[in-house]
Short mmCIF file of C-alpha atoms in Angstrom, two decimals:
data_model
loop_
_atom_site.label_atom_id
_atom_site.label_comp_id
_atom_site.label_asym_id
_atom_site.label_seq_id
_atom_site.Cartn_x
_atom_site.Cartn_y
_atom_site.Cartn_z
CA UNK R 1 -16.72 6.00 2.97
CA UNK R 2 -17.95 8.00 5.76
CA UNK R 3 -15.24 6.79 8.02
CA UNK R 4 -12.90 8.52 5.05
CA UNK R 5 -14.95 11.77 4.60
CA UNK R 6 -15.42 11.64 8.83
CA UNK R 7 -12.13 11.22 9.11
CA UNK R 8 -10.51 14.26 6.50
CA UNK R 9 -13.12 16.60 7.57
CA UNK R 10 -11.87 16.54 10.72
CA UNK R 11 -8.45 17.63 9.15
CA UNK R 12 -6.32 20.89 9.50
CA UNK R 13 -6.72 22.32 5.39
CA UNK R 14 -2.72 21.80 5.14
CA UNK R 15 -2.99 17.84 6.70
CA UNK R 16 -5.79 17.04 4.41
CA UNK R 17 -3.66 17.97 1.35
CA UNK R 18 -0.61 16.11 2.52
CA UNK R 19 -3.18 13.08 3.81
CA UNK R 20 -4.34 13.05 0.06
CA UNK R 21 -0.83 12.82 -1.30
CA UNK R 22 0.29 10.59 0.71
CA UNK R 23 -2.19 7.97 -0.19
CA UNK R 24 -1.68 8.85 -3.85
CA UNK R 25 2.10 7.67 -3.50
CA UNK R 26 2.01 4.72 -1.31
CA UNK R 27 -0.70 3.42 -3.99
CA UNK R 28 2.66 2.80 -6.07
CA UNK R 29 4.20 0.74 -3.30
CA UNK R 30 0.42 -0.81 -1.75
CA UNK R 31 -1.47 -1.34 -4.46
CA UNK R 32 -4.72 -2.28 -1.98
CA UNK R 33 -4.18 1.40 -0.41
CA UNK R 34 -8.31 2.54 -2.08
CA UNK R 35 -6.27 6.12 -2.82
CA UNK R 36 -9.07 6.48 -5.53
CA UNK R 37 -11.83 6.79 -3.00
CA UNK R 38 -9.58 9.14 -0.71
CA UNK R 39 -9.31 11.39 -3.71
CA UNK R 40 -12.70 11.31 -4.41
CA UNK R 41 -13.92 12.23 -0.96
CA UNK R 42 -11.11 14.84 -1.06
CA UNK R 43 -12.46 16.46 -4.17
CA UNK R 44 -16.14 16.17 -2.32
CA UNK R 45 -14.47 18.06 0.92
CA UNK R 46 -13.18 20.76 -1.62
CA UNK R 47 -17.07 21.26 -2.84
CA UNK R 48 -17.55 21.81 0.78
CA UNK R 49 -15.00 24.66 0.99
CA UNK R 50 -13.00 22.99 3.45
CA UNK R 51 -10.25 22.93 0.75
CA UNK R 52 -9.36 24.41 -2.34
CA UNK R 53 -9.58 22.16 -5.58
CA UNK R 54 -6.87 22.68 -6.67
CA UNK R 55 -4.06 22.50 -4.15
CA UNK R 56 -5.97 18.81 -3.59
CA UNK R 57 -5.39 17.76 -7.46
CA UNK R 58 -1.59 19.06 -7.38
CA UNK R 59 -0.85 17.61 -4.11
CA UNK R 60 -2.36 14.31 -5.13
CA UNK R 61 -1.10 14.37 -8.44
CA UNK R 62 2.33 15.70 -7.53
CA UNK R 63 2.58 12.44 -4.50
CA UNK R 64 1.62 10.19 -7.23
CA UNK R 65 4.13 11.13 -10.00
CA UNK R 66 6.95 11.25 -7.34
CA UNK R 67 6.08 8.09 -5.61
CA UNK R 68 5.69 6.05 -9.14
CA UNK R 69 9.14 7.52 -9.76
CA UNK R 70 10.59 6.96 -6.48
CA UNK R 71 9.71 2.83 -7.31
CA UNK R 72 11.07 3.51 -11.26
CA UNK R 73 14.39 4.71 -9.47
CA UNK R 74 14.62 1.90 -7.33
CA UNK R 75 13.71 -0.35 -10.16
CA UNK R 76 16.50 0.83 -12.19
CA UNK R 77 19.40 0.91 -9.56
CA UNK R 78 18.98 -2.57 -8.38
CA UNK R 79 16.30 -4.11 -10.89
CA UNK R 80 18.81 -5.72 -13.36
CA UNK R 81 20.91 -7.30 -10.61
CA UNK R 82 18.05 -8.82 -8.88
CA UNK R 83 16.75 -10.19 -12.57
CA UNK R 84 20.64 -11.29 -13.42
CA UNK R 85 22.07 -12.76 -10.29
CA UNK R 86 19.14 -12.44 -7.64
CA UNK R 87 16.12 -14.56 -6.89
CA UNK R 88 14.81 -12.70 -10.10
CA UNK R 89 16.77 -14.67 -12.19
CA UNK R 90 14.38 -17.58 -11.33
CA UNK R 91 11.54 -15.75 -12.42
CA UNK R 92 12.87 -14.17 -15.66
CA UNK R 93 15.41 -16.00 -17.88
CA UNK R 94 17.97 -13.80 -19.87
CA UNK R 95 15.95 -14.65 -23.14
CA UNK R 96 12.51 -13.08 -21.35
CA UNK R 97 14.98 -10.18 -20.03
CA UNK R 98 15.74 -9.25 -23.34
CA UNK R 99 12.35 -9.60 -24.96
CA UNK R 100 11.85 -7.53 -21.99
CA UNK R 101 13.47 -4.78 -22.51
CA UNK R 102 12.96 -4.74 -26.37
CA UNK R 103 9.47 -4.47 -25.64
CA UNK R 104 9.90 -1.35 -23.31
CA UNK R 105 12.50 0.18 -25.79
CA UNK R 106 9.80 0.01 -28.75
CA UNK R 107 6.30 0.63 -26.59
CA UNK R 108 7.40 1.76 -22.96
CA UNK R 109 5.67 5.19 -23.51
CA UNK R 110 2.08 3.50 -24.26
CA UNK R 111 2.18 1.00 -21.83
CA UNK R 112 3.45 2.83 -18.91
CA UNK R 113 0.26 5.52 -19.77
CA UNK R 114 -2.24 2.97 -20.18
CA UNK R 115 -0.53 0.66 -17.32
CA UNK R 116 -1.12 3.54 -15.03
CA UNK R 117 -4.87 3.87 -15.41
CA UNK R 118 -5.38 -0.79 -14.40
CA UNK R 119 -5.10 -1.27 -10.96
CA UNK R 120 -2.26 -3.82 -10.45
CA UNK R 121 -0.31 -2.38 -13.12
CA UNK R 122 -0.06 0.73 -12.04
CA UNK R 123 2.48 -0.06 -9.31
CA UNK R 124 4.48 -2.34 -12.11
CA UNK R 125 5.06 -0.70 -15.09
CA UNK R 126 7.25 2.11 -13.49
CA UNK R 127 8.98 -0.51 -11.56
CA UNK R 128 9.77 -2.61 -15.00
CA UNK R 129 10.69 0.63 -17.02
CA UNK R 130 13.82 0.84 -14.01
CA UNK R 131 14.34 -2.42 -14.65
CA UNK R 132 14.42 -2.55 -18.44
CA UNK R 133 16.98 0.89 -18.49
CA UNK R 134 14.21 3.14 -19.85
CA UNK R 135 15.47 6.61 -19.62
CA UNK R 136 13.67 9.16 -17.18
CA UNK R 137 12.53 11.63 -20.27
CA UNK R 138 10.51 8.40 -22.06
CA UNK R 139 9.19 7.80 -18.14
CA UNK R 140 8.27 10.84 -16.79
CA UNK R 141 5.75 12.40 -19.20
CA UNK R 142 3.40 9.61 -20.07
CA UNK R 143 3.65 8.88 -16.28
CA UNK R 144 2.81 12.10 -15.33
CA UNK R 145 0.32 12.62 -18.13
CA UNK R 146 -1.56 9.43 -17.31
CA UNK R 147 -1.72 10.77 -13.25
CA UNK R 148 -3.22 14.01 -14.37
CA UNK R 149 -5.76 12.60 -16.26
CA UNK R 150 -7.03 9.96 -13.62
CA UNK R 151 -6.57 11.78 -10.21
CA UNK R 152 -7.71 15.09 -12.06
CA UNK R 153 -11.05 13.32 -13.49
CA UNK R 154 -11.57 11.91 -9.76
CA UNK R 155 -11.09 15.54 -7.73
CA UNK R 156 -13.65 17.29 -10.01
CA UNK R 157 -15.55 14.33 -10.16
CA UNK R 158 -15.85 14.35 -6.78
CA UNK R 159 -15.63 18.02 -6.03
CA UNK R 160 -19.09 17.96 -8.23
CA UNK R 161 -21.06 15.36 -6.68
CA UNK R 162 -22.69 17.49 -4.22
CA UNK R 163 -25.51 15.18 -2.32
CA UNK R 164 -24.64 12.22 -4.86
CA UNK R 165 -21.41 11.28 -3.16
CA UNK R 166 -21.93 7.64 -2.19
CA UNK R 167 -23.66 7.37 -5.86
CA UNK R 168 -20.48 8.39 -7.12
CA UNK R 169 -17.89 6.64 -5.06
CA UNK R 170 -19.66 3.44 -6.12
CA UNK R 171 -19.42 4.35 -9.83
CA UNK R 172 -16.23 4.72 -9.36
CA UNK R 173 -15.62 1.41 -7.74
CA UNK R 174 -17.13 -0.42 -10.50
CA UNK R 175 -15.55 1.37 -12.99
CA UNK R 176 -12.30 0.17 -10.72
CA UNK R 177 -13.62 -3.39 -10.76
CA UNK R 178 -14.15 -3.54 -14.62
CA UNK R 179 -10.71 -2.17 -15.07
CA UNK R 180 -9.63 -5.15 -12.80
CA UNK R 181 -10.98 -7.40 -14.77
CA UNK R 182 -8.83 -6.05 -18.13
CA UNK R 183 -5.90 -6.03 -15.62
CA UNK R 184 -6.53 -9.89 -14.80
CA UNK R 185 -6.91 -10.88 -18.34
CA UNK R 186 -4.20 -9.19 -19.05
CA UNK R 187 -2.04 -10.83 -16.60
CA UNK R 188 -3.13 -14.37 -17.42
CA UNK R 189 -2.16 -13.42 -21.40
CA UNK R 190 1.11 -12.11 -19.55
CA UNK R 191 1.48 -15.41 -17.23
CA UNK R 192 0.49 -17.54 -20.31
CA UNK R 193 3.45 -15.77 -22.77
CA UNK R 194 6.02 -16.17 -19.93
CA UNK R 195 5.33 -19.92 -18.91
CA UNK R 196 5.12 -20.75 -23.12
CA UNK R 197 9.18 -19.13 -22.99
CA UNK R 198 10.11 -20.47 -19.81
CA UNK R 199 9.08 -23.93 -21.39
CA UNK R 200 10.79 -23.24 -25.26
CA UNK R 201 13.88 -22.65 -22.87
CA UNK R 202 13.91 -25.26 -20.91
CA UNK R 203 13.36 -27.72 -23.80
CA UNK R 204 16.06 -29.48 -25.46
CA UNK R 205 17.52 -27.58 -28.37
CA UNK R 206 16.83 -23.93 -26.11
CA UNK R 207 18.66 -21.47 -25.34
CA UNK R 208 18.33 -23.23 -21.59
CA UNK R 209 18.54 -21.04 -18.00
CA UNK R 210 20.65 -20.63 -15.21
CA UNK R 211 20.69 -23.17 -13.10
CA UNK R 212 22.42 -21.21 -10.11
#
């Protein structure tokens, strides 16, 4: 953490903004990228006066939303051909496909909001909207609603923390870790539906899967 707040104090105000957002986005790609302590240390430079809160919370926010739907784009243009005649098709039969996208059809604007606050998940669920055809104006909003409320919470939290910094940069990591924990059990119920279809399918009597 010092290394971080070192490191962006040493910053032209303009770099540090664009430093910030840049973090914020490649979190959608690198998952591992810690952009939640960057913003928090970012917030903390703003009670400083280096920067201004707010330019750090829309450049942050602003990274975030377009990087999420830089990966939703991609997602959608070559998601379903990578799922239908790709090495996807291996990992998703045309029965789970459809479930799929029925699922994202009836609750794609919950799960992409809530998706976006469990690490893991955040970098997924705008990839899988692509994927599933979910249009832009059932993407965008919870997406960018979900960003606001997490990277907005972490600038002010930090911008407030005056001499409590590493205090609460390690609240926030735990809080991080618990969510993990929800994000694991959730994958394993995940992992646990998909292997149960991938078996019904493969039994005699199923629907079956490609073979190719």
């Amino acid at each position: 953490m010092e290394g971080v707040l070192t490191f962006l104090s040493g910053l032209p105000p303009p770099l540090i903004h664009v430093v910030l957002g840049l973090g914020a986005a490649i979190e959608n790609i690198l998952p591992v990228v810690p952009a939640d302590t960057f913003v928090v240390v970012g917030g903390f430079v703003a009670g400083l006066g280096a920067v201004r809160a707010v330019p750090v919370f829309l450049f942050v926010w602003g990274f975030n939303v377009a990087g999420a739907m830089a990966v939703y784009a991609v997602g959608r243009r070559y998601g379903p051909r990578f799922f239908s005649e790709g090495p996807g098709r291996h990992l998703l039969a045309p029965e789970q496909m459809d479930r799929l996208e029925t699922f994202y059809a009836r609750w794609g604007v919950v799960a992409i909001f809530v998706g976006r606050f469990l690490p893991g998940f955040r970098a997924l669920v705008p990839v899988f909207a692509g994927v599933t055809g979910l249009g832009t104006v059932r993407v965008l909003p919870p997406l960018a609603v979900a960003s606001a409320v997490w990277y907005g919470t972490l600038v002010r939290v930090g911008y407030l923390a005056g001499d409590n910094l590493e205090a609460v940069v390690e609240a926030i990591e735990r809080a991080n870790r618990g969510l993990l924990v929800a994000s694991a059990v959730l994958a394993a119920l995940i992992l646990g539906f998909w292997w149960r279809a991938r078996r019904r399918g493969a039994e005699p009597g199923g629907h079956g899967q490609d073979a190719g």
